[in-house]
Amino acid sequence: MPVKFWETDMFQQFSAFGMSAGHCVPLLNMRKSLILSCDHQKLEREARICRLLKHPNIVRLHDSISEEGFHYLVFDLVTGGELFEDIVAREYYSEADASHCIHQILESVNHIHQHDIVHRDLKPENLLLASKCKGAAVKLADFGLAIEVQGEQQAWFGFAGTPGYLSPEVLRKDPYGKPVDIWACGVILYILLVGYPPFWDEDQHKLYQQIKAGAYDFPSPEWDTVTPEAKNLINQMLTINPAKRITADQALKHPWVCQRSTVASMMHRQETVECLRKFNARRKLKVIFVLFPIFLHKEIKLFGSTESCNTTTEDEDLKVRKQEIIKITEQLIEAINNGDFEAYTKICDPGLTSFEPEALGNLVEGMDFHKFYFENLLSKNSKPIHTTILNPHVHVIGEDAACIAYIRLTQYIDGQGRPRTTQSEETRVWHRRDGKWLNVHYHCSGAPAAPLQ
């Protein structure tokens, strides 16, 4: 009996037993009636590419089946989750461990390049572990953007990939080929060593300018404990000129990779683990912001949209709704400051999801954690005396959803009578049901939002 993992308008994933081997494999199921012919061609291209690849570090395609209006891709069952999520759960993580990870990633990239395949979307989300067993193999997944090339051919294959991992040549819209995957490997290796990416800016235009200029460095103190050999490999991977960039085969022969036991440091990198935990939380938040408008768009299509011909009225309505979101956010924060859990629950969805420092980077679902926080962690003797929301930005998503991002400044007197100030960067997603706004997702970075005992 298949067990459904997840479902959207276009995809369903199941766990089912293979017909011959008796192994449990997931099925990626797509309704033909819901896709355009060009999308169907892309799916067939992905299947064709995956059939060429048989390697222990690549998720293997077993079969492609079309029947009764459905298309199935039958892959290996990969149960270990994302590599980056596994790393933050480890008690010990060193530079040598990072070397072992990138070694396996390079093995998979070298294999696809030998078959004249370019992945084009190498990123943490596509690096999985075969199982939850210690030492499980890293598996490269998702060849939805992969292309076939002719040897070392360089051509313009279109703009494709994920912003932080795009190479300079793609951003310049120059001809490109296999070296784009090596650039992405360099970004991944950088993150593996310190827990944050080499290129980062909330403004995508500025991010792309950084990448095109190759504007990264190895700041102190976190990079002081990384060996010169590791930095050398990163530099060779993040070479702006793709013709001078190291290849996967050459990278596998780099001393830091092939001689890790004597070259790579064995020192535990706790700061890297902490930074990586925050990095993972930010990645998941971005996924929520991508999926939430899709979910909302589905509701709008079901119930219809009400478009007004009066632009002035629309603008005024938008302003009113934005102020409404700011006001309800202020009410929620006031409930927190007052330690009023009852008022807090009236403004929050029972299934509220959240990332916050007190949860150590873990995704919290439901109200149990928040109840514990109100009852045990909120200081009873040191109430915040003033809270300010700075630079609130509200994005209205349809009629019944919005998200707000802001800086929260909290000033209070601690237990010793000393004035304290904490700052946190927060984002909240709101959904209106039956005329009432409810907080459905919350993300906080920085220090805990309220003083702790």
Short mmCIF file of N, CA and C in Angstrom, two decimals, residues 254-375:
data_model
loop_
_atom_site.label_atom_id
_atom_site.label_comp_id
_atom_site.label_asym_id
_atom_site.label_seq_id
_atom_site.Cartn_x
_atom_site.Cartn_y
_atom_site.Cartn_z
N HIS A 254 43.08 17.44 -5.39
CA HIS A 254 43.63 18.49 -4.53
C HIS A 254 44.01 17.87 -3.18
N PRO A 255 45.17 18.22 -2.62
CA PRO A 255 45.62 17.62 -1.34
C PRO A 255 44.59 17.70 -0.22
N TRP A 256 43.85 18.82 -0.15
CA TRP A 256 42.88 18.97 0.94
C TRP A 256 41.74 17.96 0.83
N VAL A 257 41.52 17.44 -0.38
CA VAL A 257 40.46 16.46 -0.61
C VAL A 257 41.00 15.04 -0.52
N CYS A 258 42.05 14.75 -1.26
CA CYS A 258 42.53 13.36 -1.35
C CYS A 258 43.49 12.98 -0.22
N GLN A 259 43.99 13.97 0.53
CA GLN A 259 44.88 13.67 1.66
C GLN A 259 44.35 14.31 2.94
N ARG A 260 43.04 14.22 3.14
CA ARG A 260 42.41 14.94 4.25
C ARG A 260 42.95 14.53 5.61
N SER A 261 43.32 13.27 5.77
CA SER A 261 43.77 12.79 7.09
C SER A 261 45.02 13.51 7.57
N THR A 262 45.83 14.01 6.64
CA THR A 262 47.07 14.70 7.03
C THR A 262 47.02 16.20 6.76
N VAL A 263 46.11 16.65 5.90
CA VAL A 263 46.07 18.07 5.50
C VAL A 263 44.96 18.84 6.21
N ALA A 264 43.76 18.27 6.28
CA ALA A 264 42.61 18.98 6.86
C ALA A 264 42.65 18.94 8.38
N SER A 265 42.23 20.02 9.00
CA SER A 265 42.22 20.12 10.46
C SER A 265 41.13 19.21 11.05
N MET A 266 41.43 18.65 12.22
CA MET A 266 40.47 17.78 12.91
C MET A 266 39.77 18.52 14.06
N MET A 267 40.04 19.80 14.21
CA MET A 267 39.47 20.57 15.31
C MET A 267 37.95 20.73 15.14
N HIS A 268 37.22 20.54 16.23
CA HIS A 268 35.76 20.71 16.19
C HIS A 268 35.43 22.17 15.91
N ARG A 269 34.46 22.40 14.99
CA ARG A 269 34.09 23.76 14.58
C ARG A 269 32.68 24.09 15.09
N GLN A 270 32.58 24.38 16.38
CA GLN A 270 31.29 24.66 17.00
C GLN A 270 30.65 25.91 16.42
N GLU A 271 31.45 26.95 16.17
CA GLU A 271 30.92 28.19 15.62
C GLU A 271 30.32 27.96 14.24
N THR A 272 30.95 27.09 13.46
CA THR A 272 30.41 26.75 12.13
C THR A 272 29.05 26.10 12.25
N VAL A 273 28.92 25.18 13.21
CA VAL A 273 27.65 24.48 13.43
C VAL A 273 26.56 25.48 13.81
N GLU A 274 26.89 26.43 14.69
CA GLU A 274 25.91 27.43 15.11
C GLU A 274 25.48 28.31 13.94
N CYS A 275 26.45 28.74 13.15
CA CYS A 275 26.13 29.59 11.99
C CYS A 275 25.34 28.81 10.95
N LEU A 276 25.68 27.55 10.78
CA LEU A 276 24.97 26.72 9.81
C LEU A 276 23.53 26.49 10.23
N ARG A 277 23.30 26.39 11.53
CA ARG A 277 21.93 26.23 12.04
C ARG A 277 21.08 27.46 11.67
N LYS A 278 21.64 28.64 11.82
CA LYS A 278 20.93 29.87 11.44
C LYS A 278 20.74 29.94 9.92
N PHE A 279 21.76 29.51 9.19
CA PHE A 279 21.68 29.51 7.73
C PHE A 279 20.55 28.59 7.26
N ASN A 280 20.43 27.41 7.88
CA ASN A 280 19.35 26.48 7.53
C ASN A 280 17.99 27.09 7.80
N ALA A 281 17.87 27.80 8.93
CA ALA A 281 16.59 28.43 9.28
C ALA A 281 16.20 29.47 8.25
N ARG A 282 17.16 30.26 7.78
CA ARG A 282 16.86 31.28 6.76
C ARG A 282 16.42 30.63 5.46
N ARG A 283 17.07 29.53 5.10
CA ARG A 283 16.70 28.83 3.86
C ARG A 283 15.27 28.35 3.92
N LYS A 284 14.88 27.78 5.05
CA LYS A 284 13.52 27.24 5.18
C LYS A 284 12.49 28.36 5.17
N LEU A 285 12.84 29.50 5.75
CA LEU A 285 11.93 30.64 5.73
C LEU A 285 11.67 31.09 4.30
N LYS A 286 12.72 31.09 3.47
CA LYS A 286 12.55 31.50 2.08
C LYS A 286 11.61 30.55 1.36
N VAL A 287 11.69 29.26 1.67
CA VAL A 287 10.79 28.29 1.05
C VAL A 287 9.35 28.60 1.42
N ILE A 288 9.12 28.97 2.67
CA ILE A 288 7.77 29.31 3.12
C ILE A 288 7.24 30.51 2.35
N PHE A 289 8.09 31.52 2.12
CA PHE A 289 7.65 32.71 1.39
C PHE A 289 7.39 32.41 -0.07
N VAL A 290 8.06 31.39 -0.61
CA VAL A 290 7.80 30.99 -2.00
C VAL A 290 6.49 30.22 -2.09
N LEU A 291 6.26 29.32 -1.14
CA LEU A 291 5.09 28.45 -1.20
C LEU A 291 3.81 29.14 -0.75
N PHE A 292 3.92 30.08 0.20
CA PHE A 292 2.71 30.69 0.75
C PHE A 292 1.89 31.43 -0.30
N PRO A 293 2.52 32.26 -1.18
CA PRO A 293 1.73 32.91 -2.23
C PRO A 293 1.09 31.91 -3.18
N ILE A 294 1.77 30.76 -3.43
CA ILE A 294 1.20 29.74 -4.30
C ILE A 294 -0.07 29.17 -3.67
N PHE A 295 0.01 28.89 -2.35
CA PHE A 295 -1.15 28.39 -1.62
C PHE A 295 -2.29 29.41 -1.68
N LEU A 296 -1.94 30.68 -1.48
CA LEU A 296 -2.95 31.73 -1.48
C LEU A 296 -3.56 31.88 -2.86
N HIS A 297 -2.72 31.82 -3.91
CA HIS A 297 -3.20 31.95 -5.29
C HIS A 297 -4.22 30.86 -5.60
N LYS A 298 -3.98 29.67 -5.04
CA LYS A 298 -4.91 28.56 -5.24
C LYS A 298 -6.27 28.92 -4.64
N GLU A 299 -6.28 29.54 -3.42
CA GLU A 299 -7.54 29.92 -2.79
C GLU A 299 -8.24 31.01 -3.59
N ILE A 300 -7.47 31.97 -4.10
CA ILE A 300 -8.06 33.06 -4.87
C ILE A 300 -8.72 32.53 -6.12
N LYS A 301 -8.08 31.55 -6.77
CA LYS A 301 -8.64 30.96 -7.98
C LYS A 301 -9.94 30.22 -7.68
N LEU A 302 -10.00 29.63 -6.48
CA LEU A 302 -11.20 28.87 -6.12
C LEU A 302 -12.39 29.79 -5.86
N PHE A 303 -12.13 30.89 -5.16
CA PHE A 303 -13.23 31.74 -4.73
C PHE A 303 -13.41 32.99 -5.58
N GLY A 304 -12.47 33.21 -6.53
CA GLY A 304 -12.58 34.37 -7.41
C GLY A 304 -11.95 35.59 -6.80
N SER A 305 -11.54 36.53 -7.64
CA SER A 305 -10.92 37.76 -7.15
C SER A 305 -11.85 38.92 -7.45
N THR A 306 -11.75 39.96 -6.62
CA THR A 306 -12.58 41.14 -6.81
C THR A 306 -11.68 42.29 -7.19
N GLU A 307 -11.58 42.59 -8.47
CA GLU A 307 -10.72 43.66 -8.95
C GLU A 307 -11.54 44.94 -9.09
N SER A 308 -10.98 46.01 -8.58
CA SER A 308 -11.65 47.31 -8.67
C SER A 308 -11.06 48.12 -9.80
N CYS A 309 -11.90 48.87 -10.48
CA CYS A 309 -11.42 49.73 -11.56
C CYS A 309 -10.88 51.04 -11.00
N ASN A 310 -11.14 51.29 -9.74
CA ASN A 310 -10.73 52.55 -9.14
C ASN A 310 -9.38 52.38 -8.47
N THR A 311 -8.30 52.85 -9.14
CA THR A 311 -6.95 52.67 -8.63
C THR A 311 -6.76 53.39 -7.30
N THR A 312 -7.35 54.58 -7.18
CA THR A 312 -7.22 55.35 -5.94
C THR A 312 -7.79 54.58 -4.77
N THR A 313 -8.97 53.97 -4.98
CA THR A 313 -9.60 53.17 -3.93
C THR A 313 -8.72 52.00 -3.55
N GLU A 314 -8.13 51.34 -4.56
CA GLU A 314 -7.25 50.21 -4.30
C GLU A 314 -6.06 50.64 -3.45
N ASP A 315 -5.45 51.79 -3.79
CA ASP A 315 -4.30 52.28 -3.05
C ASP A 315 -4.67 52.57 -1.60
N GLU A 316 -5.84 53.18 -1.39
CA GLU A 316 -6.28 53.49 -0.04
C GLU A 316 -6.54 52.21 0.75
N ASP A 317 -7.18 51.24 0.10
CA ASP A 317 -7.43 49.96 0.76
C ASP A 317 -6.13 49.30 1.16
N LEU A 318 -5.13 49.40 0.29
CA LEU A 318 -3.83 48.79 0.56
C LEU A 318 -3.18 49.44 1.78
N LYS A 319 -3.26 50.74 1.85
CA LYS A 319 -2.69 51.46 3.00
C LYS A 319 -3.38 51.06 4.29
N VAL A 320 -4.72 50.94 4.22
CA VAL A 320 -5.49 50.56 5.41
C VAL A 320 -5.08 49.17 5.88
N ARG A 321 -4.95 48.23 4.92
CA ARG A 321 -4.58 46.86 5.29
C ARG A 321 -3.17 46.79 5.86
N LYS A 322 -2.26 47.58 5.31
CA LYS A 322 -0.89 47.59 5.83
C LYS A 322 -0.86 48.11 7.27
N GLN A 323 -1.63 49.17 7.52
CA GLN A 323 -1.71 49.70 8.88
C GLN A 323 -2.35 48.68 9.83
N GLU A 324 -3.30 47.94 9.29
CA GLU A 324 -3.98 46.90 10.08
C GLU A 324 -2.97 45.83 10.51
N ILE A 325 -2.07 45.45 9.60
CA ILE A 325 -1.07 44.43 9.90
C ILE A 325 -0.07 44.95 10.94
N ILE A 326 0.34 46.21 10.80
CA ILE A 326 1.26 46.80 11.77
C ILE A 326 0.61 46.85 13.15
N LYS A 327 -0.67 47.22 13.19
CA LYS A 327 -1.38 47.34 14.47
C LYS A 327 -1.53 45.98 15.15
N ILE A 328 -1.92 44.95 14.39
CA ILE A 328 -2.11 43.63 14.99
C ILE A 328 -0.77 43.06 15.46
N THR A 329 0.31 43.40 14.73
CA THR A 329 1.65 42.96 15.15
C THR A 329 2.04 43.63 16.46
N GLU A 330 1.74 44.90 16.60
CA GLU A 330 2.02 45.62 17.85
C GLU A 330 1.22 45.04 19.01
N GLN A 331 -0.03 44.64 18.75
CA GLN A 331 -0.85 44.02 19.79
C GLN A 331 -0.26 42.70 20.24
N LEU A 332 0.25 41.93 19.28
CA LEU A 332 0.85 40.64 19.62
C LEU A 332 2.10 40.84 20.48
N ILE A 333 2.94 41.79 20.10
CA ILE A 333 4.16 42.06 20.88
C ILE A 333 3.82 42.57 22.27
N GLU A 334 2.76 43.37 22.37
CA GLU A 334 2.31 43.86 23.68
C GLU A 334 1.89 42.69 24.57
N ALA A 335 1.22 41.70 23.97
CA ALA A 335 0.83 40.51 24.73
C ALA A 335 2.06 39.77 25.25
N ILE A 336 3.11 39.71 24.43
CA ILE A 336 4.35 39.07 24.86
C ILE A 336 4.99 39.86 26.00
N ASN A 337 5.07 41.17 25.84
CA ASN A 337 5.67 42.02 26.88
C ASN A 337 4.94 41.90 28.21
N ASN A 338 3.61 41.74 28.14
CA ASN A 338 2.80 41.64 29.36
C ASN A 338 2.73 40.21 29.90
N GLY A 339 3.34 39.27 29.18
CA GLY A 339 3.27 37.88 29.61
C GLY A 339 1.87 37.32 29.54
N ASP A 340 1.03 37.87 28.65
CA ASP A 340 -0.38 37.49 28.54
C ASP A 340 -0.55 36.41 27.47
N PHE A 341 -0.40 35.16 27.89
CA PHE A 341 -0.46 34.05 26.94
C PHE A 341 -1.86 33.90 26.33
N GLU A 342 -2.89 34.20 27.11
CA GLU A 342 -4.27 34.09 26.61
C GLU A 342 -4.50 35.06 25.44
N ALA A 343 -4.04 36.30 25.60
CA ALA A 343 -4.18 37.28 24.52
C ALA A 343 -3.33 36.88 23.32
N TYR A 344 -2.17 36.31 23.60
CA TYR A 344 -1.25 35.86 22.54
C TYR A 344 -1.90 34.77 21.69
N THR A 345 -2.54 33.81 22.35
CA THR A 345 -3.15 32.69 21.61
C THR A 345 -4.32 33.14 20.75
N LYS A 346 -4.99 34.21 21.15
CA LYS A 346 -6.13 34.71 20.36
C LYS A 346 -5.68 35.32 19.04
N ILE A 347 -4.41 35.71 18.98
CA ILE A 347 -3.89 36.36 17.76
C ILE A 347 -3.11 35.37 16.89
N CYS A 348 -2.81 34.19 17.44
CA CYS A 348 -1.99 33.21 16.72
C CYS A 348 -2.82 32.02 16.24
N ASP A 349 -2.45 31.50 15.10
CA ASP A 349 -3.06 30.26 14.61
C ASP A 349 -2.59 29.11 15.49
N PRO A 350 -3.46 28.15 15.82
CA PRO A 350 -3.05 27.02 16.67
C PRO A 350 -1.88 26.23 16.08
N GLY A 351 -1.76 26.24 14.75
CA GLY A 351 -0.67 25.51 14.10
C GLY A 351 0.51 26.40 13.76
N LEU A 352 0.65 27.52 14.47
CA LEU A 352 1.74 28.48 14.22
C LEU A 352 3.09 27.77 14.10
N THR A 353 3.82 28.09 13.02
CA THR A 353 5.19 27.59 12.87
C THR A 353 6.15 28.74 13.12
N SER A 354 7.32 28.43 13.69
CA SER A 354 8.24 29.52 14.00
C SER A 354 9.68 29.04 14.10
N PHE A 355 10.58 29.96 13.74
CA PHE A 355 12.02 29.81 13.99
C PHE A 355 12.40 30.94 14.94
N GLU A 356 13.01 30.61 16.08
CA GLU A 356 13.42 31.66 17.00
C GLU A 356 14.61 31.20 17.82
N PRO A 357 15.42 32.13 18.32
CA PRO A 357 16.65 31.77 19.02
C PRO A 357 16.44 30.81 20.19
N GLU A 358 15.33 31.00 20.93
CA GLU A 358 15.09 30.15 22.10
C GLU A 358 14.89 28.68 21.71
N ALA A 359 14.53 28.42 20.45
CA ALA A 359 14.33 27.04 19.98
C ALA A 359 15.59 26.50 19.31
N LEU A 360 16.69 27.24 19.41
CA LEU A 360 18.00 26.80 18.90
C LEU A 360 17.96 26.45 17.43
N GLY A 361 17.21 27.22 16.64
CA GLY A 361 17.21 27.01 15.19
C GLY A 361 16.26 25.95 14.70
N ASN A 362 15.55 25.28 15.60
CA ASN A 362 14.62 24.24 15.18
C ASN A 362 13.27 24.85 14.79
N LEU A 363 12.59 24.23 13.85
CA LEU A 363 11.25 24.68 13.48
C LEU A 363 10.27 24.23 14.55
N VAL A 364 9.58 25.19 15.14
CA VAL A 364 8.60 24.90 16.19
C VAL A 364 7.21 24.95 15.58
N GLU A 365 6.38 23.96 15.87
CA GLU A 365 5.02 23.93 15.35
C GLU A 365 4.03 23.80 16.50
N GLY A 366 2.98 24.61 16.47
CA GLY A 366 1.98 24.57 17.53
C GLY A 366 2.32 25.53 18.66
N MET A 367 1.52 25.48 19.73
CA MET A 367 1.62 26.48 20.80
C MET A 367 2.30 25.97 22.07
N ASP A 368 2.67 24.69 22.13
CA ASP A 368 3.24 24.15 23.36
C ASP A 368 4.54 24.85 23.75
N PHE A 369 5.43 25.04 22.78
CA PHE A 369 6.69 25.71 23.08
C PHE A 369 6.44 27.13 23.58
N HIS A 370 5.51 27.82 22.94
CA HIS A 370 5.22 29.20 23.30
C HIS A 370 4.64 29.29 24.71
N LYS A 371 3.81 28.29 25.07
CA LYS A 371 3.25 28.26 26.42
C LYS A 371 4.37 28.08 27.45
N PHE A 372 5.29 27.16 27.15
CA PHE A 372 6.43 26.94 28.03
C PHE A 372 7.26 28.21 28.15
N TYR A 373 7.45 28.90 27.05
CA TYR A 373 8.23 30.14 27.03
C TYR A 373 7.58 31.20 27.92
N PHE A 374 6.27 31.37 27.78
CA PHE A 374 5.55 32.36 28.60
C PHE A 374 5.65 32.01 30.08
N GLU A 375 5.50 30.71 30.40
CA GLU A 375 5.42 30.30 31.80
C GLU A 375 6.78 30.22 32.48
#
